[in-house]
């Protein structure tokens, strides 16, 4: 039975984003997915959008340097930090922390060394 708790059908939406080189036609994708999912309906609502690297970087730059914050009736341009709550803030945060780890924290002893030996460099 494919019904939900009240006899209805549970509704879930799933979207996939793929590089253009990996995109297949709808029928091939639906056939592959149908082999793994039971009681599912697949619809072809494909909306193809392609952009090059420069366009992505321009959009990110606009997002970072052009973020407006509204406080009451006033609007302010954010000049520092990552716009919180945006769709890319988590990704940007990971990029910033990854860069920080590689450039500034790589010389520090690992947490494993600190926790298990109590002294840096004596593992």
PDB file of C-alpha atoms in Angstrom, residues 11-109:
ATOM      1  CA  UNK A  11       3.935  14.247  -0.955  1.00  0.00           C
ATOM      2  CA  UNK A  12       7.656  14.804  -1.289  1.00  0.00           C
ATOM      3  CA  UNK A  13       9.482  16.873  -3.810  1.00  0.00           C
ATOM      4  CA  UNK A  14      12.982  16.097  -4.857  1.00  0.00           C
ATOM      5  CA  UNK A  15      15.185  18.193  -7.097  1.00  0.00           C
ATOM      6  CA  UNK A  16      18.536  17.276  -8.503  1.00  0.00           C
ATOM      7  CA  UNK A  17      21.209  19.611  -9.810  1.00  0.00           C
ATOM      8  CA  UNK A  18      23.749  18.157 -12.185  1.00  0.00           C
ATOM      9  CA  UNK A  19      26.575  19.489 -14.311  1.00  0.00           C
ATOM     10  CA  UNK A  20      25.541  19.708 -17.947  1.00  0.00           C
ATOM     11  CA  UNK A  21      27.924  16.887 -18.837  1.00  0.00           C
ATOM     12  CA  UNK A  22      26.035  14.455 -16.546  1.00  0.00           C
ATOM     13  CA  UNK A  23      22.487  15.356 -17.559  1.00  0.00           C
ATOM     14  CA  UNK A  24      20.421  12.589 -19.137  1.00  0.00           C
ATOM     15  CA  UNK A  25      17.016  12.750 -20.713  1.00  0.00           C
ATOM     16  CA  UNK A  26      14.000  12.565 -18.398  1.00  0.00           C
ATOM     17  CA  UNK A  27      12.999   9.038 -19.389  1.00  0.00           C
ATOM     18  CA  UNK A  28      16.451   7.626 -18.551  1.00  0.00           C
ATOM     19  CA  UNK A  29      16.538   9.447 -15.195  1.00  0.00           C
ATOM     20  CA  UNK A  30      12.978   8.372 -14.283  1.00  0.00           C
ATOM     21  CA  UNK A  31      13.670   4.758 -15.255  1.00  0.00           C
ATOM     22  CA  UNK A  32      16.793   4.664 -13.098  1.00  0.00           C
ATOM     23  CA  UNK A  33      15.047   6.287 -10.119  1.00  0.00           C
ATOM     24  CA  UNK A  34      11.986   4.035 -10.448  1.00  0.00           C
ATOM     25  CA  UNK A  35      14.153   0.974  -9.895  1.00  0.00           C
ATOM     26  CA  UNK A  36      15.027   2.303  -6.422  1.00  0.00           C
ATOM     27  CA  UNK A  37      11.788   4.014  -5.392  1.00  0.00           C
ATOM     28  CA  UNK A  38       8.435   2.319  -5.046  1.00  0.00           C
ATOM     29  CA  UNK A  39       5.059   4.065  -5.138  1.00  0.00           C
ATOM     30  CA  UNK A  40       6.484   7.182  -6.758  1.00  0.00           C
ATOM     31  CA  UNK A  41       5.330   9.544  -9.468  1.00  0.00           C
ATOM     32  CA  UNK A  42       7.937  11.265 -11.585  1.00  0.00           C
ATOM     33  CA  UNK A  43       7.154  14.454 -13.460  1.00  0.00           C
ATOM     34  CA  UNK A  44       9.256  16.213 -16.039  1.00  0.00           C
ATOM     35  CA  UNK A  45       9.476  19.730 -14.702  1.00  0.00           C
ATOM     36  CA  UNK A  46      13.022  20.190 -15.917  1.00  0.00           C
ATOM     37  CA  UNK A  47      14.138  23.760 -16.050  1.00  0.00           C
ATOM     38  CA  UNK A  48      17.599  23.891 -17.495  1.00  0.00           C
ATOM     39  CA  UNK A  49      19.764  26.802 -16.524  1.00  0.00           C
ATOM     40  CA  UNK A  50      23.382  26.894 -17.435  1.00  0.00           C
ATOM     41  CA  UNK A  51      25.981  29.434 -16.477  1.00  0.00           C
ATOM     42  CA  UNK A  52      29.713  29.692 -16.783  1.00  0.00           C
ATOM     43  CA  UNK A  53      32.265  30.159 -14.034  1.00  0.00           C
ATOM     44  CA  UNK A  54      32.468  33.951 -14.471  1.00  0.00           C
ATOM     45  CA  UNK A  55      28.704  34.316 -14.113  1.00  0.00           C
ATOM     46  CA  UNK A  56      28.707  32.246 -10.920  1.00  0.00           C
ATOM     47  CA  UNK A  57      31.542  34.333  -9.465  1.00  0.00           C
ATOM     48  CA  UNK A  58      29.775  37.590 -10.412  1.00  0.00           C
ATOM     49  CA  UNK A  59      26.575  36.393  -8.739  1.00  0.00           C
ATOM     50  CA  UNK A  60      28.457  35.392  -5.579  1.00  0.00           C
ATOM     51  CA  UNK A  61      30.201  38.753  -5.502  1.00  0.00           C
ATOM     52  CA  UNK A  62      26.862  40.575  -5.794  1.00  0.00           C
ATOM     53  CA  UNK A  63      25.507  38.391  -3.010  1.00  0.00           C
ATOM     54  CA  UNK A  64      28.421  39.137  -0.701  1.00  0.00           C
ATOM     55  CA  UNK A  65      29.007  42.843  -1.342  1.00  0.00           C
ATOM     56  CA  UNK A  66      25.451  43.867  -2.172  1.00  0.00           C
ATOM     57  CA  UNK A  67      23.507  42.431   0.763  1.00  0.00           C
ATOM     58  CA  UNK A  68      20.862  44.799   2.134  1.00  0.00           C
ATOM     59  CA  UNK A  69      19.671  44.420   5.724  1.00  0.00           C
ATOM     60  CA  UNK A  70      16.345  45.916   6.762  1.00  0.00           C
ATOM     61  CA  UNK A  71      15.916  47.106  10.342  1.00  0.00           C
ATOM     62  CA  UNK A  72      12.465  48.571  10.745  1.00  0.00           C
ATOM     63  CA  UNK A  73      11.833  51.056   7.966  1.00  0.00           C
ATOM     64  CA  UNK A  74      15.545  51.570   7.212  1.00  0.00           C
ATOM     65  CA  UNK A  75      17.824  49.622   4.862  1.00  0.00           C
ATOM     66  CA  UNK A  76      21.555  49.182   5.415  1.00  0.00           C
ATOM     67  CA  UNK A  77      24.264  47.786   3.158  1.00  0.00           C
ATOM     68  CA  UNK A  78      26.154  44.986   4.910  1.00  0.00           C
ATOM     69  CA  UNK A  79      29.878  45.753   4.667  1.00  0.00           C
ATOM     70  CA  UNK A  80      31.410  42.934   6.732  1.00  0.00           C
ATOM     71  CA  UNK A  81      30.844  39.226   7.146  1.00  0.00           C
ATOM     72  CA  UNK A  82      28.761  36.677   5.286  1.00  0.00           C
ATOM     73  CA  UNK A  83      25.033  37.362   4.797  1.00  0.00           C
ATOM     74  CA  UNK A  84      23.442  35.031   7.361  1.00  0.00           C
ATOM     75  CA  UNK A  85      20.313  33.124   6.426  1.00  0.00           C
ATOM     76  CA  UNK A  86      21.000  33.248   2.725  1.00  0.00           C
ATOM     77  CA  UNK A  87      20.947  30.174   0.535  1.00  0.00           C
ATOM     78  CA  UNK A  88      24.724  30.202   0.142  1.00  0.00           C
ATOM     79  CA  UNK A  89      25.808  31.342   3.619  1.00  0.00           C
ATOM     80  CA  UNK A  90      26.651  27.791   4.762  1.00  0.00           C
ATOM     81  CA  UNK A  91      28.730  27.167   1.642  1.00  0.00           C
ATOM     82  CA  UNK A  92      30.546  30.483   2.013  1.00  0.00           C
ATOM     83  CA  UNK A  93      31.194  29.781   5.688  1.00  0.00           C
ATOM     84  CA  UNK A  94      32.714  26.386   4.829  1.00  0.00           C
ATOM     85  CA  UNK A  95      34.955  28.041   2.232  1.00  0.00           C
ATOM     86  CA  UNK A  96      36.136  30.696   4.685  1.00  0.00           C
ATOM     87  CA  UNK A  97      36.801  28.167   7.473  1.00  0.00           C
ATOM     88  CA  UNK A  98      38.515  25.783   5.052  1.00  0.00           C
ATOM     89  CA  UNK A  99      40.842  28.568   3.923  1.00  0.00           C
ATOM     90  CA  UNK A 100      41.487  29.537   7.558  1.00  0.00           C
ATOM     91  CA  UNK A 101      42.385  25.946   8.450  1.00  0.00           C
ATOM     92  CA  UNK A 102      44.774  25.596   5.517  1.00  0.00           C
ATOM     93  CA  UNK A 103      46.492  28.952   5.856  1.00  0.00           C
ATOM     94  CA  UNK A 104      46.505  29.717   9.586  1.00  0.00           C
ATOM     95  CA  UNK A 105      45.807  26.590  11.606  1.00  0.00           C
ATOM     96  CA  UNK A 106      47.835  23.940   9.788  1.00  0.00           C
ATOM     97  CA  UNK A 107      50.870  24.516  12.036  1.00  0.00           C
ATOM     98  CA  UNK A 108      48.881  23.811  15.216  1.00  0.00           C
ATOM     99  CA  UNK A 109      48.958  20.282  16.685  1.00  0.00           C
TER     100      UNK A 109
END
